Every structure is written in structure tokens, then in C-alpha cells.
Amino acid sequence: MLSYPDYTRCPVNVISSILKYYRAHYEYPTLPKLDMHLDKFYKNVVLIVLDGMGTDMMKRNLPDTAFLRRNHMENLTSVFPSTTTAAMTSYYTGVSPNEHAWLGWSLFFKEFCRTIDVYTNLDSYTKLPVVKTSAAEFVMPYETIYHSIEKSIIGDVQPFTISQTGVNIAERGNIHKTADKFERVCELLKMICASPQNTFTYVQWNSPDDTAHREGCYSEAVAEKLKFLSNQIEALASSLTDTLIVVSADHGLTDITEEIKINHIPEIADCLVVPPFVESRAAACYVKYDRRTDFERAVHNYLGNDFLLFSRNDILNKGILGAGKTHPKTIDFIGDYMICAIADKGIRYQTLNMKPRQMNKANHGGLTDEEMIIPLIVIPTQQTKAYKQKKLI
């Protein structure tokens, strides 16, 4: 089954509810069920984003009795493309990929005449450095939600972020902490929530995405990882008071059986101006102007059972990337067409200077339910007398 992004119930709406709670400006509708919990007022709000934990993966790897499953309130969709770069940036900013333009892992920047992995700032094919500063942040800077929360009219709110050591994460208007293990994340959260001021903490953790890429979505390793995370969050919740914990994901994943090498299909490859980019399961293509009909025909003939082909106008007119003002770079990164996965395959263009790489056993970026549907988990903790009656202005 396929699911398209719903920008009334996705990561941007989680952020809208949080910004509404802190009396800050927000762009998209809020989530009523999350608002209901926030309206009770908690001194601390913690948002934990578990990379890759789609609803299907969670349900098939955890029993009904698991803590995360017991507190699963409703399902949301990811943004499109259903990938970390697009969705995490929407968490950082509260706006859609259409507005922030961080569409995927690998983007073609005409400013550098290079396809660049935006988080590592390396050439996507040679894996060599491109420029000293971040190309993506230079071309597509953005404001984080932390500035808005810090300046909230309710006052005395300190934003924190926690991520794994070495992970690229927005650090503007917040205090950033790193952790090598999730146990350390929980220790940091306990210290933050024990502080005397109001706090908002955003946690970005790379699991189960890292494990699923290597082992597959329904492997024993992923099941063990999810069980561990569920138990850790349960223990954390039992140790806190006056804290609302919200757990969600950026996207899900689906198991992959094959990556089709586009450079081995001359009917498609000969139509391209540059190799496809963005993601293996959501690939943007620049096509020679006089070969567009040939390209559409070839994609239909060779990929039609496993992929949908969208023109640039299709993507923009259908609002697949979200609403709001379209970022100028969004137009660039859509290309002339996008090839979007709807089955268990990805695509890859293997250049002559490309380093060998092993195919992931699971991937994301496409439109399947497994990739697009993510959980919203809400965990209230005990409210003490000191905060139970306190109301926001």
C-alpha cells in the first residue's frame, strides 16, 4: 500500500503543537491529541525522534505489551521524501521540505557543479571534501525552532538538544549535548529535567535506522534494538515528574531486494544531463529537453512496475513536498522529474569514479506505508503540586 504525506499530521505538526504550547509562532496545524496532553502544562517537554522507527517496524518487532506500543497514541505520516535529511530539518524548523529545501541525502548544487552529501559535505561519488564550510548550510540556511522557544513570552525556557557524538544536528539557540550510548541520553535527560527552569529537549537518535540498513527491518538485531530502546524510555519515564515525553520518528524503512543501475539502461541514461540525485528511492532527474518523451517512455517500460514518475509540476501542484513559499533551491532539487519507489527496489547510478558500496538491506525515501507511516507516542509523567495547577499566560 502507498501513503502520501499529510501535512496536517506529520513532523511539522508535532512541532506546531510544541510551538503553540510555548506561545511561539507556528506555520502548520497542530495535533489535537498532543495539544490535549500539553494543555495540562508540564515543566519539561522532551521530544525523542528515533531515526527510522516506522509504525510497521515497531508493531512487527515489539509485542503489544512493550512500553512504546502501550503508549502509541496515533499514526502520522513522514514528509516527502521520507528520509532523514528532509524530515529532521522539518523537526528543526517546523516547516515543510518545500520551504526548507533540504530534500535528501545527496543533492546536486549548481553553485559547486557537484552532487554533495549534505550532512558530510563530501562529493557523493568520490567521497572527497568539496568545500571547507557546509555547502548546504551556506546555500540553504534556516532558523531553528529553538530561537522561538527561547524567546517565548512565558519566559525562562531553556532549549536543549541531544544527539550521538559526531552526528550533524542543528545547534542554533540551544544547548547541545552528545552521547555515545542511549543510557547516557537518559542520564542527561534526568539532569536537564531536574533543573529549576522550564526546559524543552529535542533528542535525535540514529537507531533503529542504522541497524535496519545493515540487517533488514525485521531482523533479530532490529527487534533487540527496539526492545532495548522501549525499556530504556520506560525506565526514564518512571524516574521523571512534571515531564511530557513525546516519541516519534522521521520515517520508516522497507526491505530492499535490488538496486537497479540506471547507467546500465541506455534508454534512460542517455536522456540524463547529470546522474540522478536526492535518494535511491526518490531520485530527481535532469533530462535533456529534446529527450523528455523518450525518458518518460523508458521509465515506464523499465521501471513502471516499481516506481512512479512525477514531473516537476506534478510535485509542486500536488503539494507532495508541503505548502508555504517554495524555496528557490527546492525547484533545483526536484529536477525535471522525480522517480519515486512504490515497491521493494531502489535505483543507483554508478559512475566511473564512484567508490564501491554494498546495497542496504532496507532503505527509505519512497511512498510505501512502511516508509511513510510513523507513530506518535505520548508518555505523561506524574505531575506534582508545584506544577499541576500552574497555567500558561
mmCIF file of C-alpha atoms in Angstrom:
data_model
loop_
_atom_site.group_PDB
_atom_site.id
_atom_site.type_symbol
_atom_site.label_atom_id
_atom_site.label_comp_id
_atom_site.label_asym_id
_atom_site.label_seq_id
_atom_site.Cartn_x
_atom_site.Cartn_y
_atom_site.Cartn_z
ATOM 1 C CA MET A 1 0.000 0.000 0.000
ATOM 2 C CA LEU A 2 1.036 3.588 -0.664
ATOM 3 C CA SER A 3 0.780 6.644 1.559
ATOM 4 C CA TYR A 4 1.273 10.248 0.544
ATOM 5 C CA PRO A 5 2.453 12.856 3.060
ATOM 6 C CA ASP A 6 -0.290 14.540 5.070
ATOM 7 C CA TYR A 7 0.874 17.962 6.222
ATOM 8 C CA THR A 8 -1.885 18.109 8.825
ATOM 9 C CA ARG A 9 -0.356 15.125 10.725
ATOM 10 C CA CYS A 10 3.370 14.774 10.202
ATOM 11 C CA PRO A 11 6.616 16.010 11.842
ATOM 12 C CA VAL A 12 5.828 19.673 11.123
ATOM 13 C CA ASN A 13 2.562 19.300 13.043
ATOM 14 C CA VAL A 14 4.343 17.818 16.055
ATOM 15 C CA ILE A 15 6.485 20.950 16.072
ATOM 16 C CA SER A 16 3.444 23.193 15.589
ATOM 17 C CA SER A 17 1.887 21.738 18.751
ATOM 18 C CA ILE A 18 5.105 22.324 20.684
ATOM 19 C CA LEU A 19 5.456 25.901 19.399
ATOM 20 C CA LYS A 20 1.817 26.563 20.252
ATOM 21 C CA TYR A 21 2.477 25.291 23.765
ATOM 22 C CA TYR A 22 5.323 27.778 24.169
ATOM 23 C CA ARG A 23 3.214 30.589 22.666
ATOM 24 C CA ALA A 24 5.543 30.887 19.664
ATOM 25 C CA HIS A 25 4.649 31.361 16.002
ATOM 26 C CA TYR A 26 3.860 28.204 14.020
ATOM 27 C CA GLU A 27 3.011 27.616 10.366
ATOM 28 C CA TYR A 28 1.060 24.352 10.191
ATOM 29 C CA PRO A 29 -1.975 22.860 12.003
ATOM 30 C CA THR A 30 -1.352 21.365 15.427
ATOM 31 C CA LEU A 31 -2.184 17.811 16.557
ATOM 32 C CA PRO A 32 -5.284 17.885 18.794
ATOM 33 C CA LYS A 33 -4.357 14.739 20.725
ATOM 34 C CA LEU A 34 -0.911 16.087 21.506
ATOM 35 C CA ASP A 35 -2.364 19.501 22.358
ATOM 36 C CA MET A 36 -4.668 17.800 24.867
ATOM 37 C CA HIS A 37 -1.678 16.493 26.825
ATOM 38 C CA LEU A 38 0.305 19.713 26.535
ATOM 39 C CA ASP A 39 -2.654 21.716 27.839
ATOM 40 C CA LYS A 40 -2.123 20.105 31.250
ATOM 41 C CA PHE A 41 1.194 22.002 31.471
ATOM 42 C CA TYR A 42 4.451 20.229 32.092
ATOM 43 C CA LYS A 43 7.618 21.911 33.287
ATOM 44 C CA ASN A 44 9.658 19.820 30.863
ATOM 45 C CA VAL A 45 8.808 18.699 27.338
ATOM 46 C CA VAL A 46 11.033 16.029 25.759
ATOM 47 C CA LEU A 47 10.776 15.095 22.070
ATOM 48 C CA ILE A 48 12.666 11.900 21.175
ATOM 49 C CA VAL A 49 12.970 11.168 17.451
ATOM 50 C CA LEU A 50 14.077 7.577 16.795
ATOM 51 C CA ASP A 51 15.516 7.508 13.295
ATOM 52 C CA GLY A 52 13.725 5.018 11.055
ATOM 53 C CA MET A 53 11.176 3.671 13.568
ATOM 54 C CA GLY A 54 8.155 3.360 11.287
ATOM 55 C CA THR A 55 4.893 2.078 12.727
ATOM 56 C CA ASP A 56 5.096 -1.182 10.774
ATOM 57 C CA MET A 57 8.618 -1.873 12.038
ATOM 58 C CA MET A 58 7.597 -1.088 15.618
ATOM 59 C CA LYS A 59 4.497 -3.289 15.542
ATOM 60 C CA ARG A 60 6.191 -6.242 13.893
ATOM 61 C CA ASN A 61 9.224 -6.181 16.189
ATOM 62 C CA LEU A 62 7.657 -5.335 19.558
ATOM 63 C CA PRO A 63 4.875 -7.176 21.400
ATOM 64 C CA ASP A 64 1.648 -5.386 22.361
ATOM 65 C CA THR A 65 2.903 -5.232 25.944
ATOM 66 C CA ALA A 66 6.052 -3.239 25.087
ATOM 67 C CA PHE A 67 6.131 0.248 26.589
ATOM 68 C CA LEU A 68 6.293 2.106 23.265
ATOM 69 C CA ARG A 69 3.353 0.108 21.898
ATOM 70 C CA ARG A 70 1.265 0.692 25.027
ATOM 71 C CA ASN A 71 1.700 4.451 24.673
ATOM 72 C CA HIS A 72 1.238 4.592 20.894
ATOM 73 C CA MET A 73 -1.449 7.256 20.513
ATOM 74 C CA GLU A 74 -1.892 7.606 16.744
ATOM 75 C CA ASN A 75 -0.124 7.353 13.404
ATOM 76 C CA LEU A 76 1.361 10.218 11.434
ATOM 77 C CA THR A 77 2.965 10.346 8.011
ATOM 78 C CA SER A 78 6.512 11.281 7.224
ATOM 79 C CA VAL A 79 7.234 14.211 4.938
ATOM 80 C CA PHE A 80 8.364 13.574 1.373
ATOM 81 C CA PRO A 81 10.908 12.373 0.548
ATOM 82 C CA SER A 82 10.622 10.014 3.514
ATOM 83 C CA THR A 83 14.222 10.431 4.528
ATOM 84 C CA THR A 84 16.271 11.733 7.437
ATOM 85 C CA THR A 85 17.521 14.935 5.812
ATOM 86 C CA ALA A 86 14.052 16.160 4.833
ATOM 87 C CA ALA A 87 12.197 15.054 7.962
ATOM 88 C CA MET A 88 14.801 16.033 10.570
ATOM 89 C CA THR A 89 15.106 19.504 9.041
ATOM 90 C CA SER A 90 11.327 19.807 9.342
ATOM 91 C CA TYR A 91 11.673 18.935 13.035
ATOM 92 C CA TYR A 92 14.391 21.587 13.407
ATOM 93 C CA THR A 93 12.367 24.286 11.638
ATOM 94 C CA GLY A 94 8.659 23.468 11.843
ATOM 95 C CA VAL A 95 8.251 23.910 8.076
ATOM 96 C CA SER A 96 7.949 21.541 5.127
ATOM 97 C CA PRO A 97 10.638 20.342 2.710
ATOM 98 C CA ASN A 98 9.070 22.645 0.127
ATOM 99 C CA GLU A 99 10.108 25.579 2.324
ATOM 100 C CA HIS A 100 13.491 24.485 3.715
ATOM 101 C CA ALA A 101 14.738 22.627 0.568
ATOM 102 C CA TRP A 102 16.807 20.022 2.443
ATOM 103 C CA LEU A 103 15.213 17.281 0.334
ATOM 104 C CA GLY A 104 17.599 14.378 0.756
ATOM 105 C CA TRP A 105 20.985 12.938 1.475
ATOM 106 C CA SER A 106 22.606 13.685 -1.880
ATOM 107 C CA LEU A 107 21.812 16.911 -3.778
ATOM 108 C CA PHE A 108 23.153 18.464 -6.966
ATOM 109 C CA PHE A 109 24.364 22.005 -6.257
ATOM 110 C CA LYS A 110 24.800 24.053 -9.412
ATOM 111 C CA GLU A 111 26.751 26.551 -7.279
ATOM 112 C CA PHE A 112 29.540 23.971 -6.952
ATOM 113 C CA CYS A 113 28.731 21.882 -10.038
ATOM 114 C CA ARG A 114 28.806 18.877 -7.708
ATOM 115 C CA THR A 115 26.481 16.326 -6.197
ATOM 116 C CA ILE A 116 27.107 16.616 -2.459
ATOM 117 C CA ASP A 117 26.132 14.540 0.581
ATOM 118 C CA VAL A 118 24.661 17.362 2.612
ATOM 119 C CA TYR A 119 25.418 16.059 6.119
ATOM 120 C CA THR A 120 29.016 15.013 5.462
ATOM 121 C CA ASN A 121 29.784 17.758 2.896
ATOM 122 C CA LEU A 122 31.545 15.164 0.705
ATOM 123 C CA ASP A 123 31.270 14.576 -3.028
ATOM 124 C CA SER A 124 28.593 11.886 -3.405
ATOM 125 C CA TYR A 125 30.715 9.793 -5.762
ATOM 126 C CA THR A 126 34.362 10.301 -4.824
ATOM 127 C CA LYS A 127 33.655 10.866 -1.100
ATOM 128 C CA LEU A 128 36.238 13.652 -1.135
ATOM 129 C CA PRO A 129 35.678 17.039 0.581
ATOM 130 C CA VAL A 130 34.023 19.692 -1.571
ATOM 131 C CA VAL A 131 34.460 22.918 0.392
ATOM 132 C CA LYS A 132 35.611 23.731 3.927
ATOM 133 C CA THR A 133 32.249 25.084 5.072
ATOM 134 C CA SER A 134 28.942 23.234 4.733
ATOM 135 C CA ALA A 135 27.682 23.693 1.179
ATOM 136 C CA ALA A 136 24.074 23.039 2.230
ATOM 137 C CA GLU A 137 24.129 25.457 5.168
ATOM 138 C CA PHE A 138 25.769 28.118 3.005
ATOM 139 C CA VAL A 139 23.163 27.813 0.230
ATOM 140 C CA MET A 140 20.102 26.931 2.371
ATOM 141 C CA PRO A 141 20.438 28.466 5.856
ATOM 142 C CA TYR A 142 17.435 28.229 8.163
ATOM 143 C CA GLU A 143 16.129 29.385 11.539
ATOM 144 C CA THR A 144 15.558 26.711 14.175
ATOM 145 C CA ILE A 145 12.571 26.387 16.496
ATOM 146 C CA TYR A 146 14.939 26.774 19.459
ATOM 147 C CA HIS A 147 15.195 30.524 18.932
ATOM 148 C CA SER A 148 11.392 30.823 19.073
ATOM 149 C CA ILE A 149 11.117 28.691 22.206
ATOM 150 C CA GLU A 150 13.929 30.529 23.977
ATOM 151 C CA LYS A 151 12.216 33.862 23.267
ATOM 152 C CA SER A 152 8.775 32.595 24.300
ATOM 153 C CA ILE A 153 6.555 35.080 26.122
ATOM 154 C CA ILE A 154 6.206 32.631 29.015
ATOM 155 C CA GLY A 155 9.915 33.201 29.703
ATOM 156 C CA ASP A 156 12.637 31.106 31.327
ATOM 157 C CA VAL A 157 12.505 28.227 28.819
ATOM 158 C CA GLN A 158 15.857 26.623 28.022
ATOM 159 C CA PRO A 159 16.034 24.536 24.810
ATOM 160 C CA PHE A 160 18.430 21.563 24.776
ATOM 161 C CA THR A 161 19.376 19.098 22.058
ATOM 162 C CA ILE A 162 20.966 15.667 22.433
ATOM 163 C CA SER A 163 22.427 13.551 19.657
ATOM 164 C CA GLN A 164 25.002 10.860 19.101
ATOM 165 C CA THR A 165 28.600 12.019 19.007
ATOM 166 C CA GLY A 166 29.596 13.098 15.520
ATOM 167 C CA VAL A 167 26.037 13.416 14.212
ATOM 168 C CA ASN A 168 25.185 16.580 12.282
ATOM 169 C CA ILE A 169 22.350 18.392 14.066
ATOM 170 C CA ALA A 170 21.135 21.991 14.150
ATOM 171 C CA GLU A 171 22.706 23.846 17.089
ATOM 172 C CA ARG A 172 21.328 27.381 17.000
ATOM 173 C CA GLY A 173 19.568 28.851 20.028
ATOM 174 C CA ASN A 174 20.046 25.765 22.193
ATOM 175 C CA ILE A 175 22.481 23.967 24.483
ATOM 176 C CA HIS A 176 23.764 20.855 22.735
ATOM 177 C CA LYS A 177 24.851 17.632 24.414
ATOM 178 C CA THR A 178 26.220 14.447 22.866
ATOM 179 C CA ALA A 179 26.070 10.826 23.943
ATOM 180 C CA ASP A 180 27.702 7.608 22.748
ATOM 181 C CA LYS A 181 25.013 5.372 24.237
ATOM 182 C CA PHE A 182 21.280 5.754 24.800
ATOM 183 C CA GLU A 183 21.818 5.129 28.523
ATOM 184 C CA ARG A 184 23.785 8.381 28.542
ATOM 185 C CA VAL A 185 20.878 10.140 26.783
ATOM 186 C CA CYS A 186 18.631 9.093 29.645
ATOM 187 C CA GLU A 187 21.146 10.323 32.219
ATOM 188 C CA LEU A 188 21.338 13.705 30.501
ATOM 189 C CA LEU A 189 17.546 13.967 30.343
ATOM 190 C CA LYS A 190 17.253 13.286 34.065
ATOM 191 C CA MET A 191 19.718 16.081 34.814
ATOM 192 C CA ILE A 192 18.019 18.510 32.429
ATOM 193 C CA CYS A 193 14.546 17.809 33.769
ATOM 194 C CA ALA A 194 15.762 18.244 37.367
ATOM 195 C CA SER A 195 16.881 21.819 36.670
ATOM 196 C CA PRO A 196 14.754 24.609 38.198
ATOM 197 C CA GLN A 197 13.716 26.209 34.889
ATOM 198 C CA ASN A 198 11.285 25.122 32.192
ATOM 199 C CA THR A 199 13.012 23.051 29.524
ATOM 200 C CA PHE A 200 12.396 21.710 26.025
ATOM 201 C CA THR A 201 14.720 18.951 24.876
ATOM 202 C CA TYR A 202 14.967 17.527 21.375
ATOM 203 C CA VAL A 203 16.682 14.126 21.158
ATOM 204 C CA GLN A 204 17.799 12.718 17.806
ATOM 205 C CA TRP A 205 18.956 9.100 17.910
ATOM 206 C CA ASN A 206 20.228 7.126 14.893
ATOM 207 C CA SER A 207 18.590 3.826 15.822
ATOM 208 C CA PRO A 208 16.902 1.700 14.606
ATOM 209 C CA ASP A 209 17.771 3.184 11.183
ATOM 210 C CA ASP A 210 21.461 2.276 11.407
ATOM 211 C CA THR A 211 20.700 -1.346 12.278
ATOM 212 C CA ALA A 212 17.883 -1.761 9.757
ATOM 213 C CA HIS A 213 20.071 -0.562 6.873
ATOM 214 C CA ARG A 214 22.570 -3.318 7.672
ATOM 215 C CA GLU A 215 20.325 -6.151 8.823
ATOM 216 C CA GLY A 216 16.840 -5.513 7.411
ATOM 217 C CA CYS A 217 13.676 -4.195 9.036
ATOM 218 C CA TYR A 218 12.519 -7.413 10.665
ATOM 219 C CA SER A 219 15.838 -8.895 11.719
ATOM 220 C CA GLU A 220 16.610 -10.113 15.207
ATOM 221 C CA ALA A 221 19.072 -7.230 15.584
ATOM 222 C CA VAL A 222 16.361 -4.629 14.942
ATOM 223 C CA ALA A 223 13.944 -6.375 17.306
ATOM 224 C CA GLU A 224 16.578 -6.346 20.053
ATOM 225 C CA LYS A 225 17.381 -2.684 19.399
ATOM 226 C CA LEU A 226 13.727 -1.651 19.635
ATOM 227 C CA LYS A 227 13.202 -3.720 22.779
ATOM 228 C CA PHE A 228 16.221 -2.010 24.345
ATOM 229 C CA LEU A 229 15.012 1.485 23.406
ATOM 230 C CA SER A 230 11.496 0.748 24.670
ATOM 231 C CA ASN A 231 12.820 -0.489 28.020
ATOM 232 C CA GLN A 232 15.175 2.471 28.383
ATOM 233 C CA ILE A 233 12.393 5.002 27.721
ATOM 234 C CA GLU A 234 10.095 3.171 30.153
ATOM 235 C CA ALA A 235 12.727 3.383 32.896
ATOM 236 C CA LEU A 236 13.335 7.047 32.071
ATOM 237 C CA ALA A 237 9.633 7.906 32.284
ATOM 238 C CA SER A 238 9.280 6.189 35.662
ATOM 239 C CA SER A 239 12.131 8.313 37.052
ATOM 240 C CA LEU A 240 10.747 11.721 35.978
ATOM 241 C CA THR A 241 7.992 14.006 37.176
ATOM 242 C CA ASP A 242 6.408 17.081 35.578
ATOM 243 C CA THR A 243 7.654 15.942 32.176
ATOM 244 C CA LEU A 244 5.818 15.090 28.972
ATOM 245 C CA ILE A 245 7.777 12.707 26.748
ATOM 246 C CA VAL A 246 6.856 12.580 23.065
ATOM 247 C CA VAL A 247 8.407 9.838 20.918
ATOM 248 C CA SER A 248 8.176 9.687 17.145
ATOM 249 C CA ALA A 249 10.311 9.084 14.051
ATOM 250 C CA ASP A 250 11.464 10.812 10.906
ATOM 251 C CA HIS A 251 10.467 7.966 8.556
ATOM 252 C CA GLY A 252 10.182 4.210 8.392
ATOM 253 C CA LEU A 253 12.065 1.744 6.199
ATOM 254 C CA THR A 254 11.230 -1.124 3.866
ATOM 255 C CA ASP A 255 13.345 -4.148 2.950
ATOM 256 C CA ILE A 256 15.046 -3.911 -0.446
ATOM 257 C CA THR A 257 15.644 -6.768 -2.887
ATOM 258 C CA GLU A 258 17.505 -4.909 -5.647
ATOM 259 C CA GLU A 259 19.091 -1.644 -6.710
ATOM 260 C CA ILE A 260 18.632 -1.052 -10.425
ATOM 261 C CA LYS A 261 21.693 0.571 -12.002
ATOM 262 C CA ILE A 262 20.385 3.293 -14.263
ATOM 263 C CA ASN A 263 23.717 3.574 -16.083
ATOM 264 C CA HIS A 264 23.103 0.028 -17.378
ATOM 265 C CA ILE A 265 19.870 1.146 -19.076
ATOM 266 C CA PRO A 266 20.978 3.306 -22.036
ATOM 267 C CA GLU A 267 17.394 4.210 -22.940
ATOM 268 C CA ILE A 268 17.213 6.087 -19.630
ATOM 269 C CA ALA A 269 20.858 7.056 -19.066
ATOM 270 C CA ASP A 270 21.251 8.687 -22.485
ATOM 271 C CA CYS A 271 18.388 11.078 -21.675
ATOM 272 C CA LEU A 272 20.017 12.440 -18.498
ATOM 273 C CA VAL A 273 22.001 15.642 -18.140
ATOM 274 C CA VAL A 274 23.569 14.584 -14.824
ATOM 275 C CA PRO A 275 23.214 11.377 -12.761
ATOM 276 C CA PRO A 276 20.059 11.137 -10.588
ATOM 277 C CA PHE A 277 20.327 12.514 -7.050
ATOM 278 C CA VAL A 278 18.419 13.009 -3.746
ATOM 279 C CA GLU A 279 17.777 9.382 -2.657
ATOM 280 C CA SER A 280 17.843 5.863 -4.051
ATOM 281 C CA ARG A 281 14.051 5.639 -3.642
ATOM 282 C CA ALA A 282 13.226 9.256 -4.514
ATOM 283 C CA ALA A 283 15.530 10.280 -7.333
ATOM 284 C CA ALA A 284 15.484 13.641 -9.096
ATOM 285 C CA CYS A 285 16.477 13.685 -12.758
ATOM 286 C CA TYR A 286 17.523 16.463 -15.095
ATOM 287 C CA VAL A 287 16.543 15.370 -18.609
ATOM 288 C CA LYS A 288 17.655 16.678 -21.985
ATOM 289 C CA TYR A 289 14.907 18.916 -23.302
ATOM 290 C CA ASP A 290 14.508 17.046 -26.598
ATOM 291 C CA ARG A 291 14.509 13.626 -24.907
ATOM 292 C CA ARG A 292 11.708 14.030 -22.371
ATOM 293 C CA THR A 293 9.225 11.876 -24.256
ATOM 294 C CA ASP A 294 11.895 9.193 -24.696
ATOM 295 C CA PHE A 295 12.691 9.409 -20.972
ATOM 296 C CA GLU A 296 9.059 9.047 -19.889
ATOM 297 C CA ARG A 297 8.624 6.056 -22.191
ATOM 298 C CA ALA A 298 11.820 4.379 -20.986
ATOM 299 C CA VAL A 299 10.996 4.859 -17.296
ATOM 300 C CA HIS A 300 7.544 3.394 -17.896
ATOM 301 C CA ASN A 301 8.985 0.399 -19.769
ATOM 302 C CA TYR A 302 11.876 -0.418 -17.431
ATOM 303 C CA LEU A 303 10.737 0.881 -14.026
ATOM 304 C CA GLY A 304 6.968 1.228 -14.270
ATOM 305 C CA ASN A 305 6.121 -1.755 -12.051
ATOM 306 C CA ASP A 306 8.203 -0.494 -9.142
ATOM 307 C CA PHE A 307 8.300 3.305 -9.434
ATOM 308 C CA LEU A 308 6.061 6.293 -10.116
ATOM 309 C CA LEU A 309 7.279 9.127 -12.322
ATOM 310 C CA PHE A 310 6.350 12.679 -11.319
ATOM 311 C CA SER A 311 7.131 15.785 -13.319
ATOM 312 C CA ARG A 312 8.265 18.933 -11.531
ATOM 313 C CA ASN A 313 4.763 20.384 -11.972
ATOM 314 C CA ASP A 314 3.207 17.208 -10.522
ATOM 315 C CA ILE A 315 5.350 17.529 -7.399
ATOM 316 C CA LEU A 316 4.591 21.222 -6.911
ATOM 317 C CA ASN A 317 0.901 21.231 -7.884
ATOM 318 C CA LYS A 318 0.039 18.206 -5.732
ATOM 319 C CA GLY A 319 1.791 19.655 -2.683
ATOM 320 C CA ILE A 320 3.824 16.488 -2.145
ATOM 321 C CA LEU A 321 6.635 18.493 -0.577
ATOM 322 C CA GLY A 322 4.269 20.607 1.535
ATOM 323 C CA ALA A 323 2.726 24.058 1.394
ATOM 324 C CA GLY A 324 4.137 27.519 2.086
ATOM 325 C CA LYS A 325 6.557 29.535 -0.013
ATOM 326 C CA THR A 326 8.655 27.308 -2.263
ATOM 327 C CA HIS A 327 12.366 27.679 -1.570
ATOM 328 C CA PRO A 328 14.323 28.565 -4.754
ATOM 329 C CA LYS A 329 16.563 25.538 -4.217
ATOM 330 C CA THR A 330 13.556 23.238 -3.996
ATOM 331 C CA ILE A 331 12.964 23.874 -7.692
ATOM 332 C CA ASP A 332 16.570 22.924 -8.418
ATOM 333 C CA PHE A 333 16.464 19.764 -6.333
ATOM 334 C CA ILE A 334 13.260 18.416 -7.875
ATOM 335 C CA GLY A 335 14.920 18.384 -11.274
ATOM 336 C CA ASP A 336 12.650 17.894 -14.278
ATOM 337 C CA TYR A 337 11.243 14.640 -12.891
ATOM 338 C CA MET A 338 11.313 12.551 -9.734
ATOM 339 C CA ILE A 339 11.321 8.751 -9.809
ATOM 340 C CA CYS A 340 9.582 7.549 -6.613
ATOM 341 C CA ALA A 341 9.699 3.972 -5.323
ATOM 342 C CA ILE A 342 6.462 2.099 -4.620
ATOM 343 C CA ALA A 343 7.866 -1.443 -4.275
ATOM 344 C CA ASP A 344 10.996 -3.183 -2.954
ATOM 345 C CA LYS A 345 13.623 -1.714 -5.291
ATOM 346 C CA GLY A 346 15.899 1.296 -5.419
ATOM 347 C CA ILE A 347 17.872 2.904 -8.219
ATOM 348 C CA ARG A 348 21.528 3.805 -8.417
ATOM 349 C CA TYR A 349 23.798 5.482 -10.961
ATOM 350 C CA GLN A 350 27.288 4.028 -10.788
ATOM 351 C CA THR A 351 29.850 6.496 -12.106
ATOM 352 C CA LEU A 352 33.376 5.530 -13.128
ATOM 353 C CA ASN A 353 34.862 7.425 -10.163
ATOM 354 C CA MET A 354 32.407 6.035 -7.625
ATOM 355 C CA LYS A 355 33.741 4.031 -4.694
ATOM 356 C CA PRO A 356 32.268 0.511 -4.369
ATOM 357 C CA ARG A 357 29.397 0.256 -1.917
ATOM 358 C CA GLN A 358 27.225 -2.515 -0.556
ATOM 359 C CA MET A 359 23.470 -2.307 -1.061
ATOM 360 C CA ASN A 360 21.471 -1.625 2.086
ATOM 361 C CA LYS A 361 19.157 -4.438 3.136
ATOM 362 C CA ALA A 362 16.499 -1.824 3.955
ATOM 363 C CA ASN A 363 16.048 1.714 2.748
ATOM 364 C CA HIS A 364 13.663 4.676 2.722
ATOM 365 C CA GLY A 365 12.618 7.702 0.696
ATOM 366 C CA GLY A 366 9.681 6.153 -1.167
ATOM 367 C CA LEU A 367 5.929 6.160 -0.775
ATOM 368 C CA THR A 368 5.184 2.742 0.749
ATOM 369 C CA ASP A 369 3.289 2.529 4.043
ATOM 370 C CA GLU A 370 6.376 1.027 5.682
ATOM 371 C CA GLU A 371 8.414 4.141 4.860
ATOM 372 C CA MET A 372 5.722 6.779 5.236
ATOM 373 C CA ILE A 373 3.719 5.829 8.349
ATOM 374 C CA ILE A 374 5.317 6.761 11.678
ATOM 375 C CA PRO A 375 3.996 6.562 15.254
ATOM 376 C CA LEU A 376 3.144 9.332 17.683
ATOM 377 C CA ILE A 377 3.829 8.087 21.205
ATOM 378 C CA VAL A 378 2.943 10.305 24.169
ATOM 379 C CA ILE A 379 4.098 9.500 27.704
ATOM 380 C CA PRO A 380 2.880 11.717 30.545
ATOM 381 C CA THR A 381 4.677 11.523 33.872
ATOM 382 C CA GLN A 382 3.368 12.295 37.336
ATOM 383 C CA GLN A 383 2.593 15.953 37.945
ATOM 384 C CA THR A 384 3.467 17.310 41.370
ATOM 385 C CA LYS A 385 1.607 20.007 43.269
ATOM 386 C CA ALA A 386 4.270 22.520 42.343
ATOM 387 C CA TYR A 387 3.266 22.418 38.688
ATOM 388 C CA LYS A 388 -0.138 20.775 38.485
ATOM 389 C CA GLN A 389 -2.115 23.998 38.865
ATOM 390 C CA LYS A 390 0.259 26.271 37.006
ATOM 391 C CA LYS A 391 -1.221 27.817 33.855
ATOM 392 C CA LEU A 392 0.455 29.441 30.896
ATOM 393 C CA ILE A 393 -0.411 33.062 30.187
#
